[in-house]
Coordinates of C-alpha atoms in Angstrom, one line a residue:
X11 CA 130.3 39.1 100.2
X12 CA 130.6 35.7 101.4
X13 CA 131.6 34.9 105.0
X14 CA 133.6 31.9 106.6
X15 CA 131.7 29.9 109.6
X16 CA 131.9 31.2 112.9
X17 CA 134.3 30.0 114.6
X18 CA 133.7 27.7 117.9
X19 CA 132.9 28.7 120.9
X20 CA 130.1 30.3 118.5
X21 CA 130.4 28.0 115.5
X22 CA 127.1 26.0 117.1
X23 CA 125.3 28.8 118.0
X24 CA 125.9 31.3 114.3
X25 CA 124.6 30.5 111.1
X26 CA 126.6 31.0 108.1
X27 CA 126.1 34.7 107.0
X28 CA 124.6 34.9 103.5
X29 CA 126.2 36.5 100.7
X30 CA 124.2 40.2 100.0
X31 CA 122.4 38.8 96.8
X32 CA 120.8 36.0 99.8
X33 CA 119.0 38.6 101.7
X34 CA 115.4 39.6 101.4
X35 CA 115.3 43.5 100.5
X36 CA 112.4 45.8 102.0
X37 CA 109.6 46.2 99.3
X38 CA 106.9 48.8 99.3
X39 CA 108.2 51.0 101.8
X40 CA 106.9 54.2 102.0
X41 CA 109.7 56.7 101.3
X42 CA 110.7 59.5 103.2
X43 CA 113.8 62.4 101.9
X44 CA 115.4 65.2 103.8
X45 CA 118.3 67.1 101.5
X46 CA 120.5 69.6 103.5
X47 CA 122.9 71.4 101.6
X48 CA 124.2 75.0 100.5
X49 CA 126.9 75.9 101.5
X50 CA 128.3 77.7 104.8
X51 CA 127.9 81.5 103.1
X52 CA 126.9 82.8 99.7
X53 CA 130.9 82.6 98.8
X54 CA 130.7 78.9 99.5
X55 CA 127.4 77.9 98.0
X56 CA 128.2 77.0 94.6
X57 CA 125.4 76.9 91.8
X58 CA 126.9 72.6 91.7
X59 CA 125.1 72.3 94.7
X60 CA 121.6 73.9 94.0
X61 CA 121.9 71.7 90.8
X62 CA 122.6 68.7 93.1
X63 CA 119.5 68.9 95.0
X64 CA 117.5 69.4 91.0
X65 CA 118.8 66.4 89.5
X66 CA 117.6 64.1 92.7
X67 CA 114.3 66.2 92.6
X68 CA 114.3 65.1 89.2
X69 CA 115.0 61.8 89.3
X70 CA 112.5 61.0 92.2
X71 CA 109.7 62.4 90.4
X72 CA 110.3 60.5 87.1
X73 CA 110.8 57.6 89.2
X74 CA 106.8 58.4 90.8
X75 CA 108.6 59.6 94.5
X76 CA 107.8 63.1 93.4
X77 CA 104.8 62.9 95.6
X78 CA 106.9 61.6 98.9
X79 CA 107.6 63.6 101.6
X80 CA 110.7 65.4 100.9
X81 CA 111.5 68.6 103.2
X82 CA 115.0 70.6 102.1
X83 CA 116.7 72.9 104.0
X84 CA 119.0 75.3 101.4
X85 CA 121.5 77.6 101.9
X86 CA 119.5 80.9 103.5
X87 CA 115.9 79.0 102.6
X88 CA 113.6 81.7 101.6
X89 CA 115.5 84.2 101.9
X90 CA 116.0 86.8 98.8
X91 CA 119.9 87.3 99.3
X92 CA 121.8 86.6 96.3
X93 CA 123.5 83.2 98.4
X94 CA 124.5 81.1 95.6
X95 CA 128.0 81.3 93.9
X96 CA 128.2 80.9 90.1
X97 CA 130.8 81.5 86.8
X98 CA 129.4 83.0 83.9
X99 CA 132.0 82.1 81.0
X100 CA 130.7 85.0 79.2
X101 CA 131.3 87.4 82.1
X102 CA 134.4 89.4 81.3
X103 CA 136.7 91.3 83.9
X104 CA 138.4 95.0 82.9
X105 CA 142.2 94.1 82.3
X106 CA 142.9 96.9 84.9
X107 CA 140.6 94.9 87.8
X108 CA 142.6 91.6 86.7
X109 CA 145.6 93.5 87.2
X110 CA 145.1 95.1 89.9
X111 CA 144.1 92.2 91.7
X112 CA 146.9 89.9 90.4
X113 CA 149.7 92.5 91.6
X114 CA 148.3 93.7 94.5
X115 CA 145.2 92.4 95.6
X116 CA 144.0 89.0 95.0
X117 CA 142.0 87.1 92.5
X118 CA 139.7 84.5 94.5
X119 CA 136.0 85.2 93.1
X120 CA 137.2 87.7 90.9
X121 CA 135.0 85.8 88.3
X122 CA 132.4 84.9 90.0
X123 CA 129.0 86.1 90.1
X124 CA 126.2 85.7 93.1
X125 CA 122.0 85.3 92.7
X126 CA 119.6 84.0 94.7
X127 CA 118.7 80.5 94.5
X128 CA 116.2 78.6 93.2
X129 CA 115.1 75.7 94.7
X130 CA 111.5 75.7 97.0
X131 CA 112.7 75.0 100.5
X132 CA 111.2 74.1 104.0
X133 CA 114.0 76.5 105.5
X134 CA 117.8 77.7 105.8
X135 CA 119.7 74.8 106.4
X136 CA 120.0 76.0 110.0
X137 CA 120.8 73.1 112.9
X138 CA 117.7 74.6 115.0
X139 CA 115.8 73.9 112.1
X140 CA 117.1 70.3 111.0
X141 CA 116.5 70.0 114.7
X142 CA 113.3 70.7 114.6
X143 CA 112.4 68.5 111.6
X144 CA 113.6 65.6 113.6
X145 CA 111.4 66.4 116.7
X146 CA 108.5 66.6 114.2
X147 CA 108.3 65.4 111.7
X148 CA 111.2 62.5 111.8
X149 CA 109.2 61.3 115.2
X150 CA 106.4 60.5 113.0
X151 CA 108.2 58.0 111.3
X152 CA 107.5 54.7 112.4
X153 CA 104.9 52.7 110.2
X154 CA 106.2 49.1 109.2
X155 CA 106.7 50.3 105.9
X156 CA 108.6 54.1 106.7
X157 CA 111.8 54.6 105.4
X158 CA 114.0 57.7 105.1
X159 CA 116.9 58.8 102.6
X160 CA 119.0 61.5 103.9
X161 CA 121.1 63.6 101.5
X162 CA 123.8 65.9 102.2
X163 CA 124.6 68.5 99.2
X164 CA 127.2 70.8 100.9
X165 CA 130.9 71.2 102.6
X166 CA 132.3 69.2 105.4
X167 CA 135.4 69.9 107.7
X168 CA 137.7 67.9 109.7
X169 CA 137.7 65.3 113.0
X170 CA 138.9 66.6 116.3
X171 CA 141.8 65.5 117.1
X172 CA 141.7 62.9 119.5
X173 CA 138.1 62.1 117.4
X174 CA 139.4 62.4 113.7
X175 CA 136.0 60.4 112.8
X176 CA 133.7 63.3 113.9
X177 CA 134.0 65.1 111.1
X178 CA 131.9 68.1 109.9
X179 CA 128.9 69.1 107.9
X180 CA 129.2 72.9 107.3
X181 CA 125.7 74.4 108.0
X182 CA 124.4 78.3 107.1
X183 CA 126.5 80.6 109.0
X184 CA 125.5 78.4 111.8
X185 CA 126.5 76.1 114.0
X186 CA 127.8 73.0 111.8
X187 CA 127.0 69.2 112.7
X188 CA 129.5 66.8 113.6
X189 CA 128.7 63.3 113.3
X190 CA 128.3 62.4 117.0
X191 CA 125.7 65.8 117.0
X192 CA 124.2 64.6 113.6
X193 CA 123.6 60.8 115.5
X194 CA 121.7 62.5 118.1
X195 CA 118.8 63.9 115.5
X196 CA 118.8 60.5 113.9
X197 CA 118.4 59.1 117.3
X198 CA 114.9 60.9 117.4
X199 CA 113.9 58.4 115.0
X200 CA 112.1 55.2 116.0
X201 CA 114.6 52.2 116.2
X202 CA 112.9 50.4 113.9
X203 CA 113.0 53.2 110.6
X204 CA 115.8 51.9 108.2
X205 CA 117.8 55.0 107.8
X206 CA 120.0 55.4 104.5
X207 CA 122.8 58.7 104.4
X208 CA 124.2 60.0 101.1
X209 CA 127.0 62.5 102.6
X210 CA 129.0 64.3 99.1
X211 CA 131.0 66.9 100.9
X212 CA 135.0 66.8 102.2
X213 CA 136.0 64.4 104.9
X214 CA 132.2 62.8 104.4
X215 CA 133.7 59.7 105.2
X216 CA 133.4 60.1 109.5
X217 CA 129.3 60.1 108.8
X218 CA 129.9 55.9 108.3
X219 CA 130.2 55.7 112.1
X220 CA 126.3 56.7 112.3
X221 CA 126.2 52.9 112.7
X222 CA 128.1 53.4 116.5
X223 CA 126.2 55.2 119.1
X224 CA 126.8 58.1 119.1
X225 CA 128.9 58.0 116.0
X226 CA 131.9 56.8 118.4
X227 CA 133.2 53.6 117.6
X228 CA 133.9 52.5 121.2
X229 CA 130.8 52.7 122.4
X230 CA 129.6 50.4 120.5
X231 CA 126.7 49.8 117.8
X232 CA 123.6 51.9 117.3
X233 CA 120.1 50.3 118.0
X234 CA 118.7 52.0 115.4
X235 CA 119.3 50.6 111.4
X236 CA 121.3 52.5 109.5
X237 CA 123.4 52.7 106.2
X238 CA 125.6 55.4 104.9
X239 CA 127.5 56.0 101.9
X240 CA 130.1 58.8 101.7
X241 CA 131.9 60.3 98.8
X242 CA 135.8 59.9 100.1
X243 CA 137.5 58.9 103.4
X244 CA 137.2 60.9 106.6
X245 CA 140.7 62.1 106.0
X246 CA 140.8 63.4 102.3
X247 CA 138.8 66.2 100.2
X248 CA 136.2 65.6 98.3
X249 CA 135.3 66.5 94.6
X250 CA 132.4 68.7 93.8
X251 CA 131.5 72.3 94.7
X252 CA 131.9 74.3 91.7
X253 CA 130.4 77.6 91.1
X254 CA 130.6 76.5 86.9
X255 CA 127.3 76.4 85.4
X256 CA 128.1 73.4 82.9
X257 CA 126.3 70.4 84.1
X258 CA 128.5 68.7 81.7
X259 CA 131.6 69.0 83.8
X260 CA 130.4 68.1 87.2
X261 CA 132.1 64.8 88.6
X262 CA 131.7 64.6 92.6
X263 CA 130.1 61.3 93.9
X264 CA 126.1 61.9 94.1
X265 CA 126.2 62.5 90.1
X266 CA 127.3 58.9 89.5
X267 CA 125.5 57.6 92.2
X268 CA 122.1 58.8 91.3
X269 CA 122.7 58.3 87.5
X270 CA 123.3 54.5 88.7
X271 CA 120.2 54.3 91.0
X272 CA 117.8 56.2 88.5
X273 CA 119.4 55.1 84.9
X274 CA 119.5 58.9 84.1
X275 CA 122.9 61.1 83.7
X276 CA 122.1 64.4 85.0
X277 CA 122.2 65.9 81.2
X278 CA 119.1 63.5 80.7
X279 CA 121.4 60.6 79.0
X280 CA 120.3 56.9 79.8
X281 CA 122.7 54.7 82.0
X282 CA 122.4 51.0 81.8
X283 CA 121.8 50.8 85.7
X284 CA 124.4 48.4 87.6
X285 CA 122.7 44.8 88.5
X286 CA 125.8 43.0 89.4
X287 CA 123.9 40.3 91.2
X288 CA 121.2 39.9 88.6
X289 CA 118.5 40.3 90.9
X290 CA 116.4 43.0 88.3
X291 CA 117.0 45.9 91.0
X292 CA 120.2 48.7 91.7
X293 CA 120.7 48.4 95.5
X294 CA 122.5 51.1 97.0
X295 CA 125.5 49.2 97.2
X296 CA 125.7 48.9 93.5
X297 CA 125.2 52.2 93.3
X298 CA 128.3 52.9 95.8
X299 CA 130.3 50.0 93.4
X300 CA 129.6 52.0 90.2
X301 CA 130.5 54.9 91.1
X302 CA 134.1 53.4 92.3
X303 CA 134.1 52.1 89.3
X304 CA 133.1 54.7 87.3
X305 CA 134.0 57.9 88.4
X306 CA 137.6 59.6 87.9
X307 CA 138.0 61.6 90.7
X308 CA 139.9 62.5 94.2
X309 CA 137.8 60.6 96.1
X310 CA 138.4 57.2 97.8
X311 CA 134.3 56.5 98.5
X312 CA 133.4 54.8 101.8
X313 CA 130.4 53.0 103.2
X314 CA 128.8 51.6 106.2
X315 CA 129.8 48.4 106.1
X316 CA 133.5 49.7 105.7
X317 CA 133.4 51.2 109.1
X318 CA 131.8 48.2 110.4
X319 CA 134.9 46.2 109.2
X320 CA 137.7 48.3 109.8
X321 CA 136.5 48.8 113.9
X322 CA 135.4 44.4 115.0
X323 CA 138.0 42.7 112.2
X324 CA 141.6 43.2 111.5
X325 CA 144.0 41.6 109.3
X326 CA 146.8 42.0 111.6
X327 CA 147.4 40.5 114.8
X328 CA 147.4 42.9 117.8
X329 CA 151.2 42.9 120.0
X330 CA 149.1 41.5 123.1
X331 CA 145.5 39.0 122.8
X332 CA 144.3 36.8 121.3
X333 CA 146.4 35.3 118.0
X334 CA 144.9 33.9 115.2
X335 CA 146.6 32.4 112.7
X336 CA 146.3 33.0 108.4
X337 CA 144.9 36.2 108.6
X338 CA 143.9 37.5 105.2
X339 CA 145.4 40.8 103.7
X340 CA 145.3 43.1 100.8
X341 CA 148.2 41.7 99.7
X342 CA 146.8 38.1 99.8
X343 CA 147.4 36.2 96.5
X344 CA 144.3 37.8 94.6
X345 CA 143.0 34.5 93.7
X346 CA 142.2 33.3 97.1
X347 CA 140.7 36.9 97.6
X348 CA 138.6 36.5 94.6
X349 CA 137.1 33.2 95.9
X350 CA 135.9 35.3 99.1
X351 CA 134.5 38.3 97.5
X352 CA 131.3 39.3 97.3
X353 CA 129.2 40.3 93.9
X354 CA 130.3 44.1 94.6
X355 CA 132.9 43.6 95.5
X356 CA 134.2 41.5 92.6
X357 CA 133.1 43.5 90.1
X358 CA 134.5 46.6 92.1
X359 CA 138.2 44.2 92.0
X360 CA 138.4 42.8 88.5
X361 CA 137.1 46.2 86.9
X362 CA 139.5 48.3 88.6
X363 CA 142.4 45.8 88.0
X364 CA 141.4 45.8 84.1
X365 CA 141.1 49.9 84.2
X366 CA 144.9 49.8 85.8
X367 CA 146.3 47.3 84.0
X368 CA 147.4 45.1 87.4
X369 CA 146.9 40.7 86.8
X370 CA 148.6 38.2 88.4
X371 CA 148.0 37.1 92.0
X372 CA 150.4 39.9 93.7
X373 CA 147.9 42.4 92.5
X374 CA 147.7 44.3 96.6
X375 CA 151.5 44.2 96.4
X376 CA 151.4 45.9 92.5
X377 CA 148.7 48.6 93.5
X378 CA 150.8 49.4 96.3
X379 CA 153.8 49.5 94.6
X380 CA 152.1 51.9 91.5
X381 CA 150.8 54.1 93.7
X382 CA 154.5 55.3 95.2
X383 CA 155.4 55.6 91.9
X384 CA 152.7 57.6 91.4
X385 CA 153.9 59.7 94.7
X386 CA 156.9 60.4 93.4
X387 CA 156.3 61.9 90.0
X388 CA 153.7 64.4 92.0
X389 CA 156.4 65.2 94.2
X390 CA 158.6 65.5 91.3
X391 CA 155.9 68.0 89.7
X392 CA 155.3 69.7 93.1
X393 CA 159.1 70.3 93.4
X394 CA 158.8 72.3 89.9
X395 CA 155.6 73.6 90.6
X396 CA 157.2 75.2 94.2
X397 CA 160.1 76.5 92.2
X398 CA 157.9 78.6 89.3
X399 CA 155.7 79.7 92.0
X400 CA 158.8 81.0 94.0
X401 CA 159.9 83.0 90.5
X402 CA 156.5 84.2 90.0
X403 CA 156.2 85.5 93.0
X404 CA 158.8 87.7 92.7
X405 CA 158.0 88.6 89.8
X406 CA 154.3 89.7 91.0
X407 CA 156.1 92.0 94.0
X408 CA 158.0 93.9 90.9
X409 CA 154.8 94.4 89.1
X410 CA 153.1 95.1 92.1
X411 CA 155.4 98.2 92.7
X412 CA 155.2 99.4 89.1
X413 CA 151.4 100.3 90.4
X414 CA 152.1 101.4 93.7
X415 CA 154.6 103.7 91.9
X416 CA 151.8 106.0 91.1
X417 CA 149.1 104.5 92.4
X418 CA 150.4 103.5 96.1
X419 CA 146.6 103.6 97.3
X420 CA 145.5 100.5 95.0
X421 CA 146.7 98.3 97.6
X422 CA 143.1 99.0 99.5
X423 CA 140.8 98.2 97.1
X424 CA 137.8 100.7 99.3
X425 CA 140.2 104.0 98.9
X426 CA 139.0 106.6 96.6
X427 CA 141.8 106.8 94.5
X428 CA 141.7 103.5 93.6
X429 CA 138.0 103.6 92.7
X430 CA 138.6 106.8 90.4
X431 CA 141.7 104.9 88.9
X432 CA 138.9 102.1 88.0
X433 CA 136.8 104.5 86.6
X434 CA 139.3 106.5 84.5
X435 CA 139.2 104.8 80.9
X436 CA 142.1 107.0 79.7
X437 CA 144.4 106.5 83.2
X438 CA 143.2 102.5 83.8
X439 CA 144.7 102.1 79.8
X440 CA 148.4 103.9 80.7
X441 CA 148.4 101.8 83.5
X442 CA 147.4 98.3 81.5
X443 CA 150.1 99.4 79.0
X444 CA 152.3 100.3 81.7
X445 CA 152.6 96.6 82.9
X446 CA 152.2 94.6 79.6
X447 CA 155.2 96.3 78.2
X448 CA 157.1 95.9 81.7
X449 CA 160.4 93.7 80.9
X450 CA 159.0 91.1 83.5
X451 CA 155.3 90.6 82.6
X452 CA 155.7 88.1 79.5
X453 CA 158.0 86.2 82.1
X454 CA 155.2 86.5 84.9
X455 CA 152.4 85.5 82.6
X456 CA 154.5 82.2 81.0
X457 CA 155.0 81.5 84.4
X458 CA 151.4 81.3 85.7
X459 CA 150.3 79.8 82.3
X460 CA 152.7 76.7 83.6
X461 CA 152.3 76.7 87.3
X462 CA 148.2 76.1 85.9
X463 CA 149.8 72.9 83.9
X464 CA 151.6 71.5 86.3
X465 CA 148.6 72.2 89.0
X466 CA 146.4 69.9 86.6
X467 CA 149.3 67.3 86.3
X468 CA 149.2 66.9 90.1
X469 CA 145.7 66.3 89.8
X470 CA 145.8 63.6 86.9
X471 CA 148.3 61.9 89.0
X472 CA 146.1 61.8 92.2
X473 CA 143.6 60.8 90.0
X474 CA 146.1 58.0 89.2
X475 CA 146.9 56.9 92.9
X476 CA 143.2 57.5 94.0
X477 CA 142.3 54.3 91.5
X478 CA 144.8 52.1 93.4
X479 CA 143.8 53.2 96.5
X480 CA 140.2 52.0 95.5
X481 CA 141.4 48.5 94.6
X482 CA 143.3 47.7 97.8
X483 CA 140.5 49.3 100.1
X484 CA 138.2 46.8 98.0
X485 CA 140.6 43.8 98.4
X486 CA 141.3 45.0 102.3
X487 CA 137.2 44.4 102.5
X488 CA 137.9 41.4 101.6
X489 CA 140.3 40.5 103.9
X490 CA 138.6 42.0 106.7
X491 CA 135.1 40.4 106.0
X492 CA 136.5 37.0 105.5
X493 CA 138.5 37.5 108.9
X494 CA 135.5 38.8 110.9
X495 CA 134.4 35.4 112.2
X496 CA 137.7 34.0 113.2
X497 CA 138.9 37.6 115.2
X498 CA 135.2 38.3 116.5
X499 CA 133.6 35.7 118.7
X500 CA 130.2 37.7 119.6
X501 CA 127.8 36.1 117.4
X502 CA 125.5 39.3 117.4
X503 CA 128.5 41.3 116.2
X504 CA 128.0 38.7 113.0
X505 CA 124.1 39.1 112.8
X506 CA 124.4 43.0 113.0
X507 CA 127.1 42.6 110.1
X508 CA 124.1 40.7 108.3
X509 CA 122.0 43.1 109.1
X510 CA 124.1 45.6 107.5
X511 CA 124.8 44.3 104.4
X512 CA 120.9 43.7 103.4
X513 CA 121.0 47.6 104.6
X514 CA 123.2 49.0 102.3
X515 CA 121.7 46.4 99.7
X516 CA 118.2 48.0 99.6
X517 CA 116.4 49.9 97.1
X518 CA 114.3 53.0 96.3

């Protein structure tokens, strides 16, 4: 992205900031990878995530990094528990354990199936033992040429609430890491190692604030050189995490992401790699911009430079300070906004307003305006959706009782009697006929079969609003950046936004 002059007092004193595709990149580096994922027990380790952690194995070894140091810490490590969650489409549940769990019990896992994973790991992914990797082995990082890529596979939780930032990384039945505790391992590092975070898991988006000590935004900027890139804002859910064992239906942010930096879909498909500033390399950041573009799902990625933005510029003035006059916005006519952007961001702009059909120069105003339209028809379909579910539900307490009838102990799934029901062919058949020729079942059934409908119409429709949510986030980057100099009069603030930039626009 392009930035304005600085302003006086520091106009004399800062250079003009160079556009990304200006900056030198690091060359030669020797490359350094530590994946921690899995998830918090075996019933949230899904098979997606062990298959995560593969496909980057992969890729780095086609792409001759097999050989660099790369520890992972996975789920229970070495362990031989059965930790890892998968579905088996071929796995088939008795009608009478359906049943019984629809109508008095509940179906979550019902289908799913559990085996030990199999990835070759330095560990659980424990925090005393990502600890410990930083007090070893991260300390001897340091050489000119040392860089590291960390890469978290896994499930994240929310902020505090007075720090809605320090979100979570779910660990192994352990204690989890929140950003400001994840900043102190990185800390360990030498200063001078460039640091690069791919975070996939919910509320990823807090891990941008590495870049503040202590991942706090008020205390100002790290010493140490860092750039992240998270899957979806600190405040939303991310996609990913499925126990299914089709690689052909995964869609959450590292897939596109490493298929972009490696030309490689995870099925083994070539990718014509991003090069939006024609440089002959895939930075990170074009990476990040594919996978805006690219990828239909929930999330609203984030990066670094985001954070930086969104905590030393504004596009608003504040009620008391300093006022500064023309500030841009989203909703500034998009040709002027244009004319500032950045290669990513450009491409990140026009493609998205091409994929959503928005032109003119009102374009913040129209993806604003489409996404409460968008609102309101899921509300409309959450409305209906409340109202089956309401219906069903009574319906499920009448079926429910047509089993407790005769069988009252089925409502504890451990009680004898309802493990000899389970394991009486002849009685577990009256009972299946009993409740598929109840006058209520069709009804129930109809019911769930459009309460699943509706569920995935929801989801198309976020999918809808999440796409114009990336286009004005990408023209409020815009706004911000081109703002920064005329609202921020430290001239370091401006060279550590440089800094930044050539960061997040590095390679492998």
């Amino acid at each position: 992205m392009k930035l304005l002059l600085c302003l006086l007092p520091c106009l004399a004193l800062c250079p003009l900031v160079a556009s990304v595709s200006d900056e030198p990149r690091p060359a030669g580096r020797n490359a350094h990878f530590l994946t921690i994922g899995g998830g918090y027990s075996p019933s949230g380790n899904q098979v997606s995530l062990e298959k995560n952690v593969l496909y980057m194995k992969r890729m780095l070894a086609k792409h001759d990094l097999g050989d660099a140091p790369h520890a992972v810490y996975f789920a229970d490590g070495s362990s031989s528990g059965r930790d890892l969650q998968y579905l088996d489409r071929g796995f088939k549940i008795p009608k009478i354990n359906e049943y019984l769990a629809r109508f008095v019990g509940s179906t979550k896992g019902l289908h799913n199936q559990y085996r030990t994973h199999g990835l070759e790991t330095d560990g659980a992914s424990k925090s005393a033992l990502v600890a410990k990797w930083f007090d070893t082995q991260g300390k001897k990082l340091g050489a000119a040429e040392d860089q590291l890529m960390v890469y978290f596979t896994g499930h994240g939780g929310r902020g505090e609430k007075k720090k809605p930032h320090n979100t979570v990384m779910y660990l192994w039945q352990d204690k989890n890491l929140r950003v400001s505790e994840f900043v102190q391992e990185l800390d360990k590092l030498p200063a001078e190692v460039p640091v690069t975070v791919v975070m996939v898991q919910c509320y990823s988006g807090g891990f941008a604030n590495i870049i503040f000590k202590e991942g706090d935004a008020a205390k100002g900027l790290a010493d140490h050189t860092r750039a992240g890139f998270c899957a979806t804002l600190h405040t939303r859910l991310a996609a990913g995490c499925t126990p299914d064992i089709n690689e052909a239906n995964y869609r959450e942010y590292s897939t596109y992401f490493w298929e972009a930096l490696f030309g490689e879909t995870r099925l083994g498909k070539p990718v014509e790699q991003p090069d939006y500033d024609g440089d002959g390399a895939t930075s990170y950041a074009e990476a990040h911009a594919y996978t805006i573009l690219n990828s239909s799902t929930i999330d609203i990625p984030v990066k670094t430079s985001d954070a930086f933005l969104r905590h030393f510029s504004r596009t608003k003035n504040p009620e008391k300070g300093k006022k500064v006059d023309g500030l841009l916005t989203a909703e500034t006519p998009y040709p002027t906004l244009l004319a500032k952007a950045g290669v990513h961001e450009k491409v990140v702009m026009e493609g998205l307003s091409k994929e959503l059909k928005i032109g003119g120069e009102h374009r913040g105003k129209a993806a604003r305006d489409r996404a409460k339209k968008i609102e309101e028809a899921k509300k409309k379909l959450n409305a209906e959706k409340g109202k089956l579910t309401g219906e069903r539900n009574k319906l499920r307490g009448t079926l429910g009782g047509v089993i407790k009838k005769d069988w009252p102990e089925a409502a504890n799934p451990y009680h004898p009697a309802t493990t000899a029901l389970l394991n009486d062919e002849a009685k577990a058949r009256k009972l299946v006929a009993q409740l598929e020729h109840h006058k209520d079942f069709k009804r129930y059934m109809e019911l769930s079969r459009k309460i699943d409908g509706l569920s995935r119409q929801v989801h198309d429709e976020d999918r809808k609003w999440v796409k114009c949510q990336r286009l004005l986030r990408a023209l409020e980057n815009v706004a911000l950046e081109a703002n920064l100099p005329r609202v921020e009069e430290d001239c370091t603030v401006l060279d550590r936004y440089k800094a930044l930039l050539a960061a997040e626009s590095a390679t492998l």
